[in-house]
Amino acid sequence: MEYSSEIKEMCCVNKGANHGPAPIPEEAKWVKATEIKDISGLTHGVGWCAPQQGACKLTLNVKDGIIEEALVETLGCSGMTHSAAMASEILVGKTILEALNTDLVCDAINTAMRELFLQIVYGRTQSAFSEGGLPIGGGLEDLGKGKRSQVGTCYSTRIKGPRYLELSEGYITKIGLDENDEIIGYEFVNLGKMMENIKKGIEPMEAIKKASGKYGRFDEAVKTIDPRVE
């Protein structure tokens, strides 16, 4: 260690106060984190690219400072979607500090990593008060049956009004309108369940029927329309 001449000439004064770091909540424990290995937790972070034309939701499950599980969900940019494939391979096995300083290929994924890092090291994780945290595989619970991201896609114009295209239940096939031409419900196909049915050997049309459902007052609709065509 090199010291300047000004420091060398100073006399020594003992430092009395030493409070250490404030404890943070981690998996139902209060932890005074001084090293990367002191950090554990599962949480989500959202990032965006420089021109703000795409977004990433990143989920990490960290145990003793090591990323054991990663879920990368992207929206709005084909390049970022393909970058997610590489990021999912890069992230696991790294410490959270390594991951923070690793090029995760896409601006949005890098930004999500930064935002998520802040939550983890400040004890703001989803599993902060869950005893023992969440098991490896907890990140998949957000996807549900069929292992598909929950997506909401709605389109609207002033002259023609709104069109629901895809919501958390699934792909919208028809929207129901009342006598005032206002949306009162919709019919949908859960694509995750549909693909599960097809993989089990069920004929495609029957698989679609089994994965279909209705929401709202769809049965009371005066008129139904295909939101992608009509």
PDB file of C-alpha atoms in Angstrom:
ATOM      1  CA  MET A   1       0.000   0.000   0.000  1.00  0.00           C
ATOM      2  CA  GLU A   2       1.387   3.402  -0.923  1.00  0.00           C
ATOM      3  CA  TYR A   3       0.766   6.484   1.222  1.00  0.00           C
ATOM      4  CA  SER A   4       1.230  10.157   0.321  1.00  0.00           C
ATOM      5  CA  SER A   5       3.767  12.221   2.270  1.00  0.00           C
ATOM      6  CA  GLU A   6       0.921  14.150   3.945  1.00  0.00           C
ATOM      7  CA  ILE A   7      -0.523  10.920   5.376  1.00  0.00           C
ATOM      8  CA  LYS A   8       2.885   9.713   6.525  1.00  0.00           C
ATOM      9  CA  GLU A   9       3.377  12.885   8.563  1.00  0.00           C
ATOM     10  CA  MET A  10       0.037  12.590  10.376  1.00  0.00           C
ATOM     11  CA  CYS A  11      -0.169  11.228  13.929  1.00  0.00           C
ATOM     12  CA  CYS A  12      -2.350   8.187  14.679  1.00  0.00           C
ATOM     13  CA  VAL A  13      -5.813   8.561  16.231  1.00  0.00           C
ATOM     14  CA  ASN A  14      -7.775   5.448  17.187  1.00  0.00           C
ATOM     15  CA  LYS A  15     -11.145   4.888  15.504  1.00  0.00           C
ATOM     16  CA  GLY A  16     -13.705   4.033  18.181  1.00  0.00           C
ATOM     17  CA  ALA A  17     -17.022   3.610  16.340  1.00  0.00           C
ATOM     18  CA  ASN A  18     -17.521   0.343  14.432  1.00  0.00           C
ATOM     19  CA  HIS A  19     -21.195  -0.430  13.974  1.00  0.00           C
ATOM     20  CA  GLY A  20     -20.852  -2.708  10.954  1.00  0.00           C
ATOM     21  CA  PRO A  21     -23.464  -3.128   8.235  1.00  0.00           C
ATOM     22  CA  ALA A  22     -27.166  -2.884   8.975  1.00  0.00           C
ATOM     23  CA  PRO A  23     -28.847  -6.316   8.915  1.00  0.00           C
ATOM     24  CA  ILE A  24     -30.995  -7.119   5.882  1.00  0.00           C
ATOM     25  CA  PRO A  25     -33.864  -9.656   5.686  1.00  0.00           C
ATOM     26  CA  GLU A  26     -32.857 -12.822   3.856  1.00  0.00           C
ATOM     27  CA  GLU A  27     -35.017 -15.923   3.727  1.00  0.00           C
ATOM     28  CA  ALA A  28     -36.487 -15.258   7.209  1.00  0.00           C
ATOM     29  CA  LYS A  29     -33.092 -14.369   8.712  1.00  0.00           C
ATOM     30  CA  TRP A  30     -31.467 -11.042   9.527  1.00  0.00           C
ATOM     31  CA  VAL A  31     -28.029 -11.014   7.895  1.00  0.00           C
ATOM     32  CA  LYS A  32     -25.156  -8.561   8.221  1.00  0.00           C
ATOM     33  CA  ALA A  33     -23.731  -8.965   4.734  1.00  0.00           C
ATOM     34  CA  THR A  34     -19.987  -8.325   4.425  1.00  0.00           C
ATOM     35  CA  GLU A  35     -19.201 -10.729   1.562  1.00  0.00           C
ATOM     36  CA  ILE A  36     -20.941 -11.928  -1.594  1.00  0.00           C
ATOM     37  CA  LYS A  37     -21.471 -15.386  -0.041  1.00  0.00           C
ATOM     38  CA  ASP A  38     -23.665 -13.754   2.617  1.00  0.00           C
ATOM     39  CA  ILE A  39     -26.352 -12.960   0.014  1.00  0.00           C
ATOM     40  CA  SER A  40     -29.328 -15.217  -0.741  1.00  0.00           C
ATOM     41  CA  GLY A  41     -32.799 -14.646  -2.176  1.00  0.00           C
ATOM     42  CA  LEU A  42     -35.147 -14.977  -5.129  1.00  0.00           C
ATOM     43  CA  THR A  43     -36.436 -11.868  -6.863  1.00  0.00           C
ATOM     44  CA  HIS A  44     -37.371 -10.242 -10.165  1.00  0.00           C
ATOM     45  CA  GLY A  45     -35.966  -7.202 -11.955  1.00  0.00           C
ATOM     46  CA  VAL A  46     -37.103  -5.309 -15.051  1.00  0.00           C
ATOM     47  CA  GLY A  47     -34.763  -3.654 -17.544  1.00  0.00           C
ATOM     48  CA  TRP A  48     -35.009  -1.707 -20.789  1.00  0.00           C
ATOM     49  CA  CYS A  49     -32.661  -1.056 -23.700  1.00  0.00           C
ATOM     50  CA  ALA A  50     -31.060   2.324 -24.463  1.00  0.00           C
ATOM     51  CA  PRO A  51     -33.663   3.428 -27.064  1.00  0.00           C
ATOM     52  CA  GLN A  52     -36.371   1.963 -24.761  1.00  0.00           C
ATOM     53  CA  GLN A  53     -37.752  -0.227 -27.542  1.00  0.00           C
ATOM     54  CA  GLY A  54     -37.667  -3.508 -25.637  1.00  0.00           C
ATOM     55  CA  ALA A  55     -37.928  -4.813 -22.080  1.00  0.00           C
ATOM     56  CA  CYS A  56     -36.644  -7.751 -20.041  1.00  0.00           C
ATOM     57  CA  LYS A  57     -37.977  -9.347 -16.862  1.00  0.00           C
ATOM     58  CA  LEU A  58     -35.181 -11.238 -15.149  1.00  0.00           C
ATOM     59  CA  THR A  59     -35.720 -13.674 -12.259  1.00  0.00           C
ATOM     60  CA  LEU A  60     -32.756 -14.973 -10.257  1.00  0.00           C
ATOM     61  CA  ASN A  61     -32.603 -17.445  -7.379  1.00  0.00           C
ATOM     62  CA  VAL A  62     -29.401 -16.775  -5.425  1.00  0.00           C
ATOM     63  CA  LYS A  63     -28.035 -19.115  -2.757  1.00  0.00           C
ATOM     64  CA  ASP A  64     -24.897 -18.132  -0.798  1.00  0.00           C
ATOM     65  CA  GLY A  65     -24.006 -15.539  -3.413  1.00  0.00           C
ATOM     66  CA  ILE A  66     -24.227 -17.968  -6.361  1.00  0.00           C
ATOM     67  CA  ILE A  67     -26.934 -17.744  -9.041  1.00  0.00           C
ATOM     68  CA  GLU A  68     -28.533 -21.194  -9.015  1.00  0.00           C
ATOM     69  CA  GLU A  69     -31.557 -20.430 -11.218  1.00  0.00           C
ATOM     70  CA  ALA A  70     -32.306 -17.853 -13.916  1.00  0.00           C
ATOM     71  CA  LEU A  71     -35.464 -17.032 -15.855  1.00  0.00           C
ATOM     72  CA  VAL A  72     -35.118 -14.514 -18.708  1.00  0.00           C
ATOM     73  CA  GLU A  73     -38.322 -13.145 -20.268  1.00  0.00           C
ATOM     74  CA  THR A  74     -38.121 -10.557 -23.052  1.00  0.00           C
ATOM     75  CA  LEU A  75     -40.565  -8.414 -25.003  1.00  0.00           C
ATOM     76  CA  GLY A  76     -40.538  -6.150 -28.019  1.00  0.00           C
ATOM     77  CA  CYS A  77     -37.235  -6.883 -29.768  1.00  0.00           C
ATOM     78  CA  SER A  78     -36.211  -9.955 -31.783  1.00  0.00           C
ATOM     79  CA  GLY A  79     -32.493  -9.342 -31.101  1.00  0.00           C
ATOM     80  CA  MET A  80     -33.109  -9.205 -27.366  1.00  0.00           C
ATOM     81  CA  THR A  81     -35.198 -12.369 -27.492  1.00  0.00           C
ATOM     82  CA  HIS A  82     -32.277 -14.261 -29.003  1.00  0.00           C
ATOM     83  CA  SER A  83     -29.863 -12.606 -26.570  1.00  0.00           C
ATOM     84  CA  ALA A  84     -31.909 -14.101 -23.746  1.00  0.00           C
ATOM     85  CA  ALA A  85     -30.847 -17.564 -24.873  1.00  0.00           C
ATOM     86  CA  MET A  86     -27.188 -16.694 -24.341  1.00  0.00           C
ATOM     87  CA  ALA A  87     -27.854 -14.815 -21.084  1.00  0.00           C
ATOM     88  CA  SER A  88     -29.600 -17.852 -19.600  1.00  0.00           C
ATOM     89  CA  GLU A  89     -26.414 -19.875 -20.155  1.00  0.00           C
ATOM     90  CA  ILE A  90     -24.093 -17.120 -18.916  1.00  0.00           C
ATOM     91  CA  LEU A  91     -25.837 -16.317 -15.628  1.00  0.00           C
ATOM     92  CA  VAL A  92     -26.114 -19.581 -13.717  1.00  0.00           C
ATOM     93  CA  GLY A  93     -23.100 -20.553 -11.646  1.00  0.00           C
ATOM     94  CA  LYS A  94     -21.790 -17.010 -11.365  1.00  0.00           C
ATOM     95  CA  THR A  95     -21.730 -14.909  -8.222  1.00  0.00           C
ATOM     96  CA  ILE A  96     -24.089 -11.949  -8.347  1.00  0.00           C
ATOM     97  CA  LEU A  97     -21.059  -9.629  -8.502  1.00  0.00           C
ATOM     98  CA  GLU A  98     -19.671 -11.528 -11.506  1.00  0.00           C
ATOM     99  CA  ALA A  99     -23.066 -11.379 -13.212  1.00  0.00           C
ATOM    100  CA  LEU A 100     -23.332  -7.637 -12.573  1.00  0.00           C
ATOM    101  CA  ASN A 101     -20.045  -7.125 -14.380  1.00  0.00           C
ATOM    102  CA  THR A 102     -20.711  -9.581 -17.215  1.00  0.00           C
ATOM    103  CA  ASP A 103     -21.929  -8.525 -20.659  1.00  0.00           C
ATOM    104  CA  LEU A 104     -25.342 -10.171 -20.872  1.00  0.00           C
ATOM    105  CA  VAL A 105     -25.486  -9.348 -24.600  1.00  0.00           C
ATOM    106  CA  CYS A 106     -28.491  -6.989 -24.526  1.00  0.00           C
ATOM    107  CA  ASP A 107     -28.903  -3.583 -22.845  1.00  0.00           C
ATOM    108  CA  ALA A 108     -32.290  -4.548 -21.436  1.00  0.00           C
ATOM    109  CA  ILE A 109     -30.963  -7.737 -19.811  1.00  0.00           C
ATOM    110  CA  ASN A 110     -27.949  -5.870 -18.402  1.00  0.00           C
ATOM    111  CA  THR A 111     -30.246  -3.189 -16.973  1.00  0.00           C
ATOM    112  CA  ALA A 112     -32.509  -5.835 -15.442  1.00  0.00           C
ATOM    113  CA  MET A 113     -29.436  -7.393 -13.798  1.00  0.00           C
ATOM    114  CA  ARG A 114     -28.499  -4.015 -12.318  1.00  0.00           C
ATOM    115  CA  GLU A 115     -31.973  -3.354 -10.938  1.00  0.00           C
ATOM    116  CA  LEU A 116     -32.249  -6.877  -9.566  1.00  0.00           C
ATOM    117  CA  PHE A 117     -28.793  -6.662  -7.926  1.00  0.00           C
ATOM    118  CA  LEU A 118     -29.956  -3.647  -5.935  1.00  0.00           C
ATOM    119  CA  GLN A 119     -32.980  -5.529  -4.620  1.00  0.00           C
ATOM    120  CA  ILE A 120     -30.889  -8.525  -3.610  1.00  0.00           C
ATOM    121  CA  VAL A 121     -28.098  -6.708  -1.764  1.00  0.00           C
ATOM    122  CA  TYR A 122     -30.526  -4.386   0.045  1.00  0.00           C
ATOM    123  CA  GLY A 123     -32.735  -7.270   1.229  1.00  0.00           C
ATOM    124  CA  ARG A 124     -35.771  -6.410  -0.903  1.00  0.00           C
ATOM    125  CA  THR A 125     -36.203  -9.869  -2.430  1.00  0.00           C
ATOM    126  CA  GLN A 126     -39.505 -11.660  -2.946  1.00  0.00           C
ATOM    127  CA  SER A 127     -38.294 -14.375  -0.569  1.00  0.00           C
ATOM    128  CA  ALA A 128     -36.936 -12.006   2.121  1.00  0.00           C
ATOM    129  CA  PHE A 129     -39.329 -13.304   4.774  1.00  0.00           C
ATOM    130  CA  SER A 130     -39.811 -16.868   3.461  1.00  0.00           C
ATOM    131  CA  GLU A 131     -38.121 -19.308   5.828  1.00  0.00           C
ATOM    132  CA  GLY A 132     -35.346 -21.076   3.949  1.00  0.00           C
ATOM    133  CA  GLY A 133     -36.182 -19.120   0.807  1.00  0.00           C
ATOM    134  CA  LEU A 134     -37.628 -20.691  -2.318  1.00  0.00           C
ATOM    135  CA  PRO A 135     -36.277 -23.979  -3.706  1.00  0.00           C
ATOM    136  CA  ILE A 136     -34.411 -24.102  -6.993  1.00  0.00           C
ATOM    137  CA  GLY A 137     -37.282 -24.228  -9.473  1.00  0.00           C
ATOM    138  CA  GLY A 138     -39.252 -21.504  -7.710  1.00  0.00           C
ATOM    139  CA  GLY A 139     -38.689 -19.200 -10.689  1.00  0.00           C
ATOM    140  CA  LEU A 140     -40.766 -21.491 -12.916  1.00  0.00           C
ATOM    141  CA  GLU A 141     -43.859 -20.923 -10.794  1.00  0.00           C
ATOM    142  CA  ASP A 142     -44.389 -17.567 -12.525  1.00  0.00           C
ATOM    143  CA  LEU A 143     -44.881 -19.407 -15.816  1.00  0.00           C
ATOM    144  CA  GLY A 144     -47.552 -21.808 -14.626  1.00  0.00           C
ATOM    145  CA  LYS A 145     -48.870 -24.777 -16.608  1.00  0.00           C
ATOM    146  CA  GLY A 146     -47.326 -25.153 -20.031  1.00  0.00           C
ATOM    147  CA  LYS A 147     -44.261 -23.098 -19.022  1.00  0.00           C
ATOM    148  CA  ARG A 148     -45.217 -19.936 -20.953  1.00  0.00           C
ATOM    149  CA  SER A 149     -44.675 -16.306 -19.965  1.00  0.00           C
ATOM    150  CA  GLN A 150     -47.808 -14.411 -18.991  1.00  0.00           C
ATOM    151  CA  VAL A 151     -48.289 -11.864 -21.763  1.00  0.00           C
ATOM    152  CA  GLY A 152     -50.756  -9.041 -22.212  1.00  0.00           C
ATOM    153  CA  THR A 153     -51.251  -7.622 -25.716  1.00  0.00           C
ATOM    154  CA  CYS A 154     -54.021  -5.097 -26.398  1.00  0.00           C
ATOM    155  CA  TYR A 155     -54.311  -2.805 -29.413  1.00  0.00           C
ATOM    156  CA  SER A 156     -56.532   0.219 -29.975  1.00  0.00           C
ATOM    157  CA  THR A 157     -57.244   3.032 -32.446  1.00  0.00           C
ATOM    158  CA  ARG A 158     -59.377   6.117 -31.837  1.00  0.00           C
ATOM    159  CA  ILE A 159     -61.591   5.412 -34.834  1.00  0.00           C
ATOM    160  CA  LYS A 160     -62.125   1.658 -34.283  1.00  0.00           C
ATOM    161  CA  GLY A 161     -61.576   1.184 -30.545  1.00  0.00           C
ATOM    162  CA  PRO A 162     -59.801  -1.546 -28.532  1.00  0.00           C
ATOM    163  CA  ARG A 163     -58.835  -5.110 -29.474  1.00  0.00           C
ATOM    164  CA  TYR A 164     -57.801  -7.623 -26.800  1.00  0.00           C
ATOM    165  CA  LEU A 165     -55.287  -9.971 -28.451  1.00  0.00           C
ATOM    166  CA  GLU A 166     -53.680 -11.913 -25.591  1.00  0.00           C
ATOM    167  CA  LEU A 167     -54.127 -11.765 -21.828  1.00  0.00           C
ATOM    168  CA  SER A 168     -52.975 -13.865 -18.872  1.00  0.00           C
ATOM    169  CA  GLU A 169     -55.585 -16.555 -19.639  1.00  0.00           C
ATOM    170  CA  GLY A 170     -54.217 -16.972 -23.161  1.00  0.00           C
ATOM    171  CA  TYR A 171     -54.673 -16.160 -26.851  1.00  0.00           C
ATOM    172  CA  ILE A 172     -57.949 -14.291 -27.434  1.00  0.00           C
ATOM    173  CA  THR A 173     -60.016 -15.850 -30.218  1.00  0.00           C
ATOM    174  CA  LYS A 174     -63.203 -13.774 -29.862  1.00  0.00           C
ATOM    175  CA  ILE A 175     -64.302 -10.737 -27.890  1.00  0.00           C
ATOM    176  CA  GLY A 176     -67.928 -10.313 -26.840  1.00  0.00           C
ATOM    177  CA  LEU A 177     -69.743  -6.991 -27.273  1.00  0.00           C
ATOM    178  CA  ASP A 178     -72.982  -5.727 -25.703  1.00  0.00           C
ATOM    179  CA  GLU A 179     -75.705  -3.622 -27.332  1.00  0.00           C
ATOM    180  CA  ASN A 180     -73.429  -0.545 -27.014  1.00  0.00           C
ATOM    181  CA  ASP A 181     -70.567  -2.359 -28.772  1.00  0.00           C
ATOM    182  CA  GLU A 182     -68.573  -2.370 -25.514  1.00  0.00           C
ATOM    183  CA  ILE A 183     -66.417  -5.357 -24.561  1.00  0.00           C
ATOM    184  CA  ILE A 184     -68.027  -7.492 -21.838  1.00  0.00           C
ATOM    185  CA  GLY A 185     -65.955 -10.678 -22.135  1.00  0.00           C
ATOM    186  CA  TYR A 186     -63.808 -12.831 -24.338  1.00  0.00           C
ATOM    187  CA  GLU A 187     -63.084 -16.376 -25.433  1.00  0.00           C
ATOM    188  CA  PHE A 188     -59.507 -17.635 -25.240  1.00  0.00           C
ATOM    189  CA  VAL A 189     -57.160 -20.555 -25.850  1.00  0.00           C
ATOM    190  CA  ASN A 190     -54.436 -21.258 -23.312  1.00  0.00           C
ATOM    191  CA  LEU A 191     -51.562 -22.039 -25.679  1.00  0.00           C
ATOM    192  CA  GLY A 192     -49.479 -23.710 -22.971  1.00  0.00           C
ATOM    193  CA  LYS A 193     -52.267 -26.175 -22.124  1.00  0.00           C
ATOM    194  CA  MET A 194     -53.016 -26.675 -25.834  1.00  0.00           C
ATOM    195  CA  MET A 195     -49.418 -27.701 -26.579  1.00  0.00           C
ATOM    196  CA  GLU A 196     -49.378 -30.002 -23.543  1.00  0.00           C
ATOM    197  CA  ASN A 197     -52.503 -31.702 -24.917  1.00  0.00           C
ATOM    198  CA  ILE A 198     -50.992 -32.084 -28.393  1.00  0.00           C
ATOM    199  CA  LYS A 199     -47.793 -33.559 -26.950  1.00  0.00           C
ATOM    200  CA  LYS A 200     -49.941 -36.136 -25.152  1.00  0.00           C
ATOM    201  CA  GLY A 201     -51.281 -37.267 -28.548  1.00  0.00           C
ATOM    202  CA  ILE A 202     -54.627 -35.457 -28.522  1.00  0.00           C
ATOM    203  CA  GLU A 203     -55.781 -34.319 -31.975  1.00  0.00           C
ATOM    204  CA  PRO A 204     -55.132 -30.573 -32.538  1.00  0.00           C
ATOM    205  CA  MET A 205     -58.782 -29.465 -32.754  1.00  0.00           C
ATOM    206  CA  GLU A 206     -59.685 -31.452 -29.631  1.00  0.00           C
ATOM    207  CA  ALA A 207     -56.572 -30.071 -27.899  1.00  0.00           C
ATOM    208  CA  ILE A 208     -57.731 -26.528 -28.689  1.00  0.00           C
ATOM    209  CA  LYS A 209     -61.232 -27.279 -27.368  1.00  0.00           C
ATOM    210  CA  LYS A 210     -59.847 -28.683 -24.098  1.00  0.00           C
ATOM    211  CA  ALA A 211     -57.616 -25.622 -23.628  1.00  0.00           C
ATOM    212  CA  SER A 212     -60.353 -23.070 -24.396  1.00  0.00           C
ATOM    213  CA  GLY A 213     -62.325 -20.975 -21.942  1.00  0.00           C
ATOM    214  CA  LYS A 214     -64.411 -17.839 -21.477  1.00  0.00           C
ATOM    215  CA  TYR A 215     -64.019 -14.778 -19.305  1.00  0.00           C
ATOM    216  CA  GLY A 216     -66.496 -12.139 -18.134  1.00  0.00           C
ATOM    217  CA  ARG A 217     -70.046 -12.025 -19.505  1.00  0.00           C
ATOM    218  CA  PHE A 218     -69.086 -13.550 -22.847  1.00  0.00           C
ATOM    219  CA  ASP A 219     -72.250 -15.690 -22.994  1.00  0.00           C
ATOM    220  CA  GLU A 220     -74.389 -12.530 -22.740  1.00  0.00           C
ATOM    221  CA  ALA A 221     -72.718 -10.892 -25.749  1.00  0.00           C
ATOM    222  CA  VAL A 222     -75.005  -9.475 -28.436  1.00  0.00           C
ATOM    223  CA  LYS A 223     -72.201  -9.831 -30.959  1.00  0.00           C
ATOM    224  CA  THR A 224     -68.778 -11.528 -31.052  1.00  0.00           C
ATOM    225  CA  ILE A 225     -65.859 -10.557 -33.259  1.00  0.00           C
ATOM    226  CA  ASP A 226     -62.401 -11.900 -34.087  1.00  0.00           C
ATOM    227  CA  PRO A 227     -60.092  -9.152 -32.725  1.00  0.00           C
ATOM    228  CA  ARG A 228     -57.412  -9.858 -35.333  1.00  0.00           C
ATOM    229  CA  VAL A 229     -59.689  -9.712 -38.382  1.00  0.00           C
ATOM    230  CA  GLU A 230     -62.910  -7.789 -37.759  1.00  0.00           C
TER     231      GLU A 230
END
